[in-house]
Amino acid sequence: MTYSLVDYADVQGLVRFGYGRMTSASYALVRVKDVAAAKVWLRAAPVTNAVEKRPPPTAALQIAFTAPGLAKFGLPPSMMNGFSREFRNGMSEDYRRRLLGDVDRNAPERWDWGGPGRELHLLVMFFAEPEHFDSFVQSTKGNTWSEAFEEVIWLGTSNLDGDEPFGFADGISQPQIDWDEQRQTPCTQLEYTNIVAVGEFLLGYRNEYGKITDRPLLDPDATNAELLPAVDAPDKKDLGRNGTYLVMRQLEQDVREFWKFLYEHAGGNLAEAGQLGTKMVGRTQGGDPLLPIQDEPIPGTEPRTAKQNQFTYEADPAGVRCPFGAHVRRTNPRNSDFPEQRIGALRKLIIILGFGPKGFYNDLTSSVRFHRILRRGREYGSELSPEQALQSDLPNEPRGLHFICLNANIARQFEFLQNAWIANTKFAGLTGESDPLLGNRRAPGCPVTDNFTMPCEGALPRRVSGLRQFVTVKGGAYFFLPSLRALRYFAGA
Ligand code: HEM
């Protein structure tokens, strides 16, 4: 079977670019009022593709659909069933909210958007350099926008110069997509690499298992003539090819509570408060890793970012430098496949079944190459320095992260990260802990997870307790970010 290279002209640009130069961005979450008008608008919408342009564009438009949105545009159930179950069922269904930790203060009933009974259809993303933003939004909306859509919510973003609202550099580590399918999959990979199969981020290509993720395959007819054939079923039209799933969550950050907690636990010493925060994130505020950079390059780590990304946790097996529970060590433990030749199958089984010796070293953390995501979120709210956060007389205002990630398999990528590595009460030998930034601490029926353990060299680990809930989920939904061909198909062009 031959695989063609990716046609960037058919892929929405967000898969390839973060649009970092376009520091103004807004997200319109809309419901379709008039399908015919919505199709007219969609046909004219200047959606930006992933072709690299010189000079780069000053503005970009991206469009994604919820499952009810696709149904609204006329996709019959037979086609909808080709999409993944998690996309079709949505983020706020009962089983999923428990899986994601969306209970209590995070419960979908409390969300500002995306909760039960508040159906959304489209996510329209506007990016532009600041001086072009207003005119770009206006011209893109055009005359049909208000006839076609009802705006459920308009989410603005802010430019914090690469930091997230707690004050730590963000967007540093991203997987590198193997666009040309240079790496063989399936494979056994005993060393960590940052290169990940294109099929992990685009439907219609081989993923890390060497397989092609399920997506709707259509019988050819006059309406879908423009869609590409499926590589694994050439007599079918591939509605998913060059598209992907987009996860969006509005994560409100209580910046004052975060710094107040750190400051109290550091005995009123701001420098020490910063050090505790650094351990919780797993990088310094400036974004440096807590481990020395290794000499050997890591495949897929660009020389430009080597100072921040050329490391694994192999040099820190006890978590003394970067605690196991730190946000970045949880979300990317930088490990590779289980080294079967060093540990017998029987012993592996014993450990999997939980009868092995207890402790950090024997815990199995699944290989990361099956669980990478592309992060494309943006911050909102104004900057608040740690000093300002500690002043109680300043008015509070909403701040946080419009978390957005792209992945071809929501269950195995985003949901696995959120459930097994972030929200789980047991991770890497730790109990009574969840992600120190994101944990919601008290899920009904689960142990309290308000601890954070920092192993120490030759001494007992230091454990900080009483962590509060610093992040609250305010909205969320799963979307499909289609190829440009699929977009034209939805628009009936
Ligand atoms: C308000 C919420 C969040 C904050 C403040 C936050 C903050 C950060 C920071 C400061 C970094 C280090 C910089 C970098 O490597 O880019 C980071 C890395 C990362 N975060 Fe988050 N994050 C949040 C939510 C999430 C969520 C919900 C997920 C996934 C479900 C996630 C996944 C990741 C991943 C995969 C990395 C890169 C780790 C690596 O490759 O080393 N984050 N985050």
XYZ file of C-alpha atoms and ligand atoms in Angstrom:
536
model
C 0.000 0.000 0.000
C 1.395 3.441 -0.857
C 0.813 6.514 1.253
C 0.905 9.952 -0.281
C 2.448 12.896 1.508
C 0.180 15.351 3.270
C -1.468 17.953 1.021
C -1.067 21.041 3.231
C -3.542 22.952 1.077
C -6.262 20.606 2.375
C -5.334 20.850 6.092
C -6.445 23.687 8.392
C -3.379 25.692 9.371
C -3.780 25.189 13.134
C -2.521 21.629 12.769
C 0.817 22.944 11.552
C 1.090 26.417 13.120
C 0.277 28.025 16.466
C -0.121 31.457 14.777
C 2.088 32.939 17.495
C 2.672 36.192 15.572
C -1.069 36.744 15.453
C -1.312 37.818 19.065
C -5.004 38.769 18.871
C -7.457 35.891 18.851
C -11.115 35.244 19.640
C -13.273 32.168 19.622
C -16.922 32.394 18.569
C -19.060 29.505 19.769
C -22.194 29.587 17.681
C -25.456 27.830 16.982
C -26.851 27.648 13.484
C -30.028 29.750 13.092
C -30.527 29.240 9.383
C -28.852 26.288 7.682
C -29.062 27.726 4.161
C -27.469 31.016 5.299
C -24.845 29.090 7.295
C -23.894 27.149 4.169
C -23.633 30.377 2.178
C -21.347 31.844 4.868
C -19.244 28.672 5.016
C -18.735 28.623 1.262
C -17.319 32.149 1.348
C -15.316 31.765 4.587
C -11.581 32.378 3.971
C -10.369 29.343 5.949
C -6.584 29.316 6.219
C -4.752 26.192 5.102
C -1.437 24.771 6.309
C 0.701 25.827 3.345
C 3.685 27.875 4.521
C 3.470 31.349 2.994
C 6.142 34.043 2.581
C 5.441 36.606 3.893
C 3.244 34.872 6.476
C -0.422 35.894 6.512
C -1.504 38.585 8.985
C -4.761 36.817 9.857
C -6.189 33.305 9.932
C -9.604 31.713 10.196
C -10.274 28.159 11.409
C -13.580 26.335 11.753
C -14.563 23.251 13.749
C -17.895 21.460 14.279
C -19.528 19.664 17.190
C -21.416 16.441 16.442
C -24.814 18.234 16.681
C -23.306 20.867 14.358
C -22.510 18.279 11.683
C -26.003 16.820 12.036
C -27.409 20.330 11.578
C -25.477 20.610 8.314
C -27.270 17.470 7.192
C -24.902 14.578 7.953
C -27.072 11.458 8.321
C -26.614 9.074 11.291
C -24.913 6.532 8.999
C -22.080 9.035 8.422
C -22.043 10.321 11.998
C -21.445 6.773 13.228
C -18.097 6.811 11.470
C -16.832 9.412 13.948
C -15.501 8.351 17.333
C -17.907 7.667 20.172
C -16.399 10.330 22.438
C -16.881 12.998 19.769
C -20.470 11.905 19.113
C -21.413 11.683 22.789
C -19.739 14.942 23.783
C -17.627 16.034 26.724
C -20.357 16.444 29.308
C -22.050 13.020 29.211
C -22.229 11.292 32.626
C -19.481 8.740 32.122
C -17.108 11.303 30.612
C -17.489 13.929 33.318
C -16.344 11.386 35.921
C -13.485 10.319 33.692
C -12.325 13.902 33.197
C -12.817 14.995 36.809
C -15.669 17.341 35.849
C -17.570 17.026 39.100
C -18.449 19.413 41.941
C -17.141 22.870 41.040
C -16.170 21.568 37.599
C -19.602 20.055 36.848
C -20.945 20.784 33.340
C -24.199 22.168 34.837
C -22.125 25.075 36.119
C -20.316 25.755 32.854
C -20.757 29.034 31.010
C -20.952 27.144 27.715
C -21.020 23.575 26.411
C -22.979 22.137 29.342
C -25.963 19.779 29.006
C -28.934 21.163 27.087
C -26.903 24.064 25.697
C -26.134 22.767 22.253
C -23.288 24.289 20.257
C -22.699 23.810 16.543
C -19.533 25.568 15.464
C -16.321 26.934 16.843
C -15.064 29.772 14.662
C -11.509 30.863 15.500
C -10.232 34.270 14.484
C -6.481 35.023 14.680
C -4.784 38.226 13.496
C -1.993 40.657 14.143
C -3.536 43.256 16.478
C -3.850 46.084 13.937
C -5.727 43.790 11.524
C -7.961 42.016 14.012
C -11.148 44.116 14.038
C -11.310 44.560 10.288
C -10.561 40.842 9.777
C -13.415 39.795 12.074
C -15.786 42.247 10.439
C -14.949 41.293 6.872
C -14.994 37.560 7.675
C -18.393 37.753 9.316
C -19.767 39.702 6.327
C -23.478 40.215 5.857
C -24.642 36.625 6.303
C -23.138 35.936 9.763
C -26.012 37.274 11.870
C -28.621 35.663 9.628
C -26.787 32.320 9.786
C -25.676 32.101 13.421
C -26.590 32.908 16.976
C -23.478 33.626 19.038
C -23.687 31.547 22.222
C -20.520 33.086 23.586
C -17.642 35.136 22.245
C -14.408 34.273 24.034
C -11.631 36.817 23.938
C -7.984 36.019 24.631
C -5.016 38.003 25.889
C -1.363 38.121 25.024
C 0.746 37.441 28.131
C 3.990 37.225 26.150
C 4.156 33.444 26.201
C 3.261 32.985 29.884
C 0.141 31.383 31.279
C -1.726 33.329 34.006
C 0.090 31.688 36.979
C 3.204 33.295 35.486
C 5.043 30.304 33.939
C 6.278 30.147 30.349
C 3.920 27.976 28.295
C 3.880 26.369 24.869
C 7.494 25.148 25.090
C 7.210 21.423 24.478
C 5.278 20.175 21.458
C 5.574 16.917 19.531
C 7.091 17.093 16.058
C 4.793 15.607 13.436
C 6.342 13.051 11.081
C 4.656 14.674 8.058
C 6.532 12.553 5.525
C 6.026 9.245 7.340
C 9.784 8.757 7.598
C 9.528 6.722 10.770
C 8.402 3.136 10.521
C 5.196 2.290 12.413
C 4.378 0.035 14.131
C 7.713 -0.160 15.866
C 9.244 -0.918 19.210
C 10.843 2.182 20.518
C 13.081 1.928 23.529
C 14.394 5.495 23.433
C 12.228 8.584 23.863
C 11.724 10.581 20.676
C 9.736 13.725 20.077
C 8.748 12.638 16.566
C 5.200 11.353 16.407
C 3.312 9.689 13.536
C 1.154 12.033 11.477
C -1.798 9.695 12.085
C -1.781 10.737 15.744
C -2.813 14.250 14.633
C -4.574 13.797 11.301
C -7.217 11.268 10.336
C -6.520 9.115 7.307
C -2.837 8.387 8.049
C -0.978 5.716 9.973
C -0.787 6.290 13.710
C 1.762 5.025 16.249
C 0.235 1.543 16.008
C 0.722 1.581 12.225
C -3.077 1.661 11.903
C -5.489 4.170 10.444
C -8.003 5.579 12.918
C -11.690 4.960 12.141
C -13.524 7.820 10.454
C -16.522 8.109 8.098
C -15.904 6.476 4.711
C -18.535 7.260 2.084
C -19.726 5.566 -1.052
C -18.743 7.826 -3.948
C -21.479 9.966 -5.438
C -21.864 13.303 -7.203
C -21.903 15.297 -3.937
C -18.637 13.962 -2.543
C -16.605 13.729 -5.749
C -14.015 16.179 -4.413
C -13.206 14.147 -1.263
C -10.013 12.080 -1.373
C -10.151 8.298 -1.539
C -9.336 6.405 1.647
C -5.817 4.950 1.587
C -7.014 1.746 3.236
C -10.252 1.500 1.177
C -9.621 3.180 -2.204
C -13.195 2.622 -3.408
C -14.490 4.841 -0.569
C -14.332 8.604 -0.051
C -12.566 9.599 3.153
C -14.485 12.335 5.007
C -11.938 12.371 7.826
C -8.708 12.569 5.860
C -6.706 15.717 6.631
C -9.089 16.545 9.474
C -8.675 15.957 13.206
C -10.435 16.305 16.551
C -10.167 19.498 18.558
C -10.685 19.510 22.333
C -11.532 22.831 23.938
C -11.813 23.547 27.652
C -12.092 26.877 29.394
C -9.901 26.495 32.473
C -10.280 29.382 34.895
C -7.162 29.941 37.000
C -7.354 31.382 40.495
C -4.016 33.152 40.305
C -4.368 34.805 43.727
C -5.250 31.552 45.487
C -2.312 29.834 43.779
C 0.268 32.383 44.931
C -1.331 32.736 48.363
C -0.993 28.987 48.862
C 2.636 28.930 47.712
C 3.492 31.964 49.844
C 1.914 30.500 52.987
C 3.725 27.193 52.490
C 6.998 29.007 51.946
C 6.656 30.758 55.296
C 6.078 34.152 53.688
C 9.188 34.009 51.506
C 8.372 34.910 47.894
C 11.532 33.373 46.416
C 10.764 30.054 48.122
C 7.133 30.320 47.019
C 8.438 30.571 43.455
C 10.582 27.469 44.002
C 7.581 25.476 45.222
C 5.617 26.625 42.159
C 8.541 25.561 39.969
C 8.418 22.052 41.465
C 4.662 21.889 40.917
C 4.935 22.901 37.266
C 8.183 21.000 36.626
C 9.867 23.948 34.900
C 11.126 27.308 36.133
C 8.983 30.383 35.553
C 11.213 31.179 32.574
C 10.548 27.690 31.172
C 13.871 25.982 31.922
C 13.719 22.270 32.713
C 14.667 21.088 36.203
C 17.184 18.594 34.798
C 20.404 19.236 32.935
C 20.234 19.048 29.163
C 21.678 15.791 27.818
C 24.504 15.738 25.271
C 22.847 13.393 22.771
C 20.164 15.092 20.696
C 16.607 13.805 21.018
C 15.078 13.100 17.593
C 12.449 15.703 16.795
C 13.819 18.304 19.202
C 14.858 21.330 17.189
C 18.315 22.761 17.990
C 16.537 26.115 18.541
C 14.669 24.734 21.573
C 17.274 22.156 22.688
C 18.112 24.135 25.838
C 14.536 23.688 27.000
C 13.625 20.313 25.557
C 16.684 18.066 25.206
C 16.104 16.039 28.350
C 14.311 12.993 29.672
C 13.705 11.946 33.270
C 16.116 9.042 33.032
C 18.738 11.078 34.885
C 16.244 11.642 37.711
C 14.787 8.200 38.488
C 13.779 9.164 42.029
C 12.105 12.453 41.116
C 14.504 14.485 43.242
C 14.935 17.237 40.673
C 11.554 17.111 38.984
C 8.898 15.449 41.192
C 6.881 12.617 39.607
C 3.733 14.600 40.335
C 4.866 17.833 38.618
C 2.510 18.935 35.829
C 4.989 18.465 32.974
C 6.266 15.107 34.248
C 2.712 13.827 34.498
C 1.611 15.100 31.088
C 4.721 13.851 29.286
C 6.815 11.414 31.354
C 9.223 11.269 28.375
C 9.493 7.496 28.515
C 9.481 4.987 25.706
C 8.203 1.463 25.271
C 8.443 -0.897 28.185
C 11.908 -2.451 27.890
C 10.745 -6.045 27.729
C 14.193 -7.512 27.416
C 15.208 -6.125 30.801
C 12.106 -7.305 32.627
C 10.556 -10.701 31.993
C 6.985 -11.046 30.821
C 5.970 -12.811 34.045
C 7.462 -10.078 36.208
C 5.776 -7.453 34.045
C 2.445 -9.225 34.517
C 2.987 -9.417 38.267
C 3.620 -5.673 38.382
C 0.640 -4.901 36.125
C -1.587 -6.937 38.427
C -0.341 -4.929 41.364
C 1.511 -7.732 43.190
C 4.965 -6.397 42.504
C 7.115 -4.538 45.016
C 5.582 -1.178 45.834
C 7.411 2.027 45.158
C 8.149 4.654 42.562
C 10.627 2.634 40.537
C 8.338 -0.268 39.764
C 5.353 1.706 38.670
C 4.417 1.351 35.050
C 3.661 4.485 33.151
C 2.396 3.834 29.661
C 4.679 4.750 26.769
C 4.143 8.408 25.860
C 4.204 8.014 22.094
C 0.564 6.859 22.206
C -0.516 9.842 24.292
C 0.874 13.007 22.758
C -1.287 16.046 22.000
C -0.699 19.264 20.055
C -1.517 22.191 22.330
C -2.962 25.266 20.633
C -4.647 27.165 23.495
C -4.545 30.842 24.404
C -4.738 32.726 27.704
C -7.409 35.160 28.814
C -7.506 37.877 31.468
C -4.864 40.425 32.370
C -1.415 39.741 33.762
C -1.121 39.518 37.550
C 2.359 39.245 39.021
C 2.942 37.132 42.158
C 3.392 40.357 44.162
C 0.077 41.717 42.892
C -1.607 38.359 43.461
C -0.697 38.588 47.141
C -2.331 42.016 47.545
C -5.858 41.420 48.736
C -7.181 44.893 47.894
C -6.921 44.540 44.103
C -10.180 43.652 42.328
C -10.391 40.081 41.058
C -11.085 39.390 37.407
C -11.413 36.161 35.424
C -8.142 34.739 34.172
C -7.296 31.402 32.669
C -6.518 29.259 29.719
C -8.701 28.502 26.729
C -7.117 25.072 26.500
C -7.217 23.688 22.964
C -5.561 20.505 21.796
C -5.580 18.526 18.567
C -5.508 14.742 18.375
C -6.784 11.969 16.126
C -8.044 9.839 19.005
C -9.640 11.823 21.847
C -9.932 8.778 24.126
C -6.334 7.613 23.783
C -4.746 11.051 23.718
C -6.528 13.937 25.505
C -8.776 11.798 27.725
C -5.980 9.462 28.709
C -3.811 12.396 29.759
C -6.611 14.093 31.645
C -7.796 10.896 33.328
C -4.788 8.646 33.904
C -2.066 11.226 34.340
C -3.779 14.418 35.569
C -6.916 13.538 37.551
C -6.142 9.989 38.684
C -5.610 9.626 42.418
C -2.813 7.126 41.744
C 0.060 7.947 39.421
C 3.694 6.817 39.351
C 3.522 5.348 42.860
C 1.849 8.444 44.304
C -1.416 8.251 46.217
C -3.663 11.010 47.479
C -2.393 13.338 44.763
C -3.569 14.620 41.430
C -2.019 17.233 39.155
C -0.886 20.057 41.487
C -2.119 22.745 39.059
C -5.271 21.109 37.725
C -6.542 18.668 40.350
C -10.050 19.218 41.651
C -8.964 17.586 44.956
C -12.307 16.164 46.091
C -14.114 13.892 43.656
C -17.075 12.086 45.300
C -16.163 8.530 46.240
C -12.440 9.114 45.688
C -9.671 9.827 48.156
C -8.835 13.492 48.703
C -5.994 14.505 46.409
C -4.670 17.645 48.021
C -1.055 16.520 48.519
C 2.096 17.106 46.526
C 5.212 15.022 47.173
C 8.754 16.168 46.467
C 11.312 13.352 46.845
C 14.578 14.494 48.470
C 18.118 13.142 48.078
C 19.007 10.889 51.015
C 16.083 12.110 53.114
C 12.384 11.515 53.509
C 10.260 13.111 50.792
C 8.779 16.540 51.526
C 5.005 16.492 51.308
C 2.933 19.640 50.982
C -0.716 19.174 51.940
C -3.919 21.164 51.716
C -3.586 22.094 48.028
C -6.662 23.987 46.919
C -8.490 23.823 43.646
C -6.616 26.397 41.591
C -8.291 25.641 38.255
C -12.032 25.404 37.573
C -13.565 24.172 34.340
C -15.934 26.811 32.921
C -16.837 25.230 29.608
C -15.816 22.581 27.152
C -16.684 20.600 24.055
C -15.285 18.188 21.501
C -15.059 19.345 17.889
C -14.099 17.982 14.515
C -11.653 20.235 12.619
C -12.292 19.127 9.031
C -10.082 19.285 5.973
C -10.847 22.057 3.513
C -12.364 19.503 1.140
C -14.671 18.213 3.900
C -15.607 21.805 4.785
C -16.711 22.410 1.195
C -18.647 19.152 1.312
C -20.483 20.248 4.502
C -21.213 23.610 2.874
C -22.681 21.849 -0.136
C -20.232 23.582 -2.450
C -4.892 26.057 33.449
C -4.439 24.907 33.042
C -3.016 24.628 32.658
C -1.884 25.314 32.940
C -1.747 26.578 33.769
C -0.799 24.609 32.305
C 0.530 25.015 32.359
C 1.569 24.387 31.716
C 2.937 24.830 31.725
C 3.455 26.067 32.458
C 3.664 23.951 30.986
C 5.188 24.005 30.727
C 5.529 24.654 29.438
C 5.533 23.755 28.237
O 6.145 22.687 28.240
O 4.881 24.114 27.265
C 2.748 22.948 30.512
C 3.098 21.857 29.729
C 2.216 20.891 29.303
N 0.885 20.789 29.613
Fe -0.187 22.108 30.694
N -1.283 23.508 31.671
C -2.645 23.467 31.859
C -3.522 22.512 31.388
C -3.153 21.379 30.726
C -4.063 20.323 30.326
C -5.565 20.291 30.593
C -3.311 19.392 29.663
C -3.727 18.095 29.028
C -4.851 17.464 29.225
C -1.946 19.866 29.648
C -0.909 19.226 29.031
C 0.374 19.689 28.976
C 1.437 19.041 28.220
C 1.309 17.803 27.349
C 2.578 19.793 28.437
C 3.966 19.527 27.843
C 4.765 18.576 28.710
C 6.076 18.193 28.032
O 6.031 17.802 26.868
O 7.111 18.276 28.681
N -1.887 21.058 30.311
N 1.484 23.233 30.968
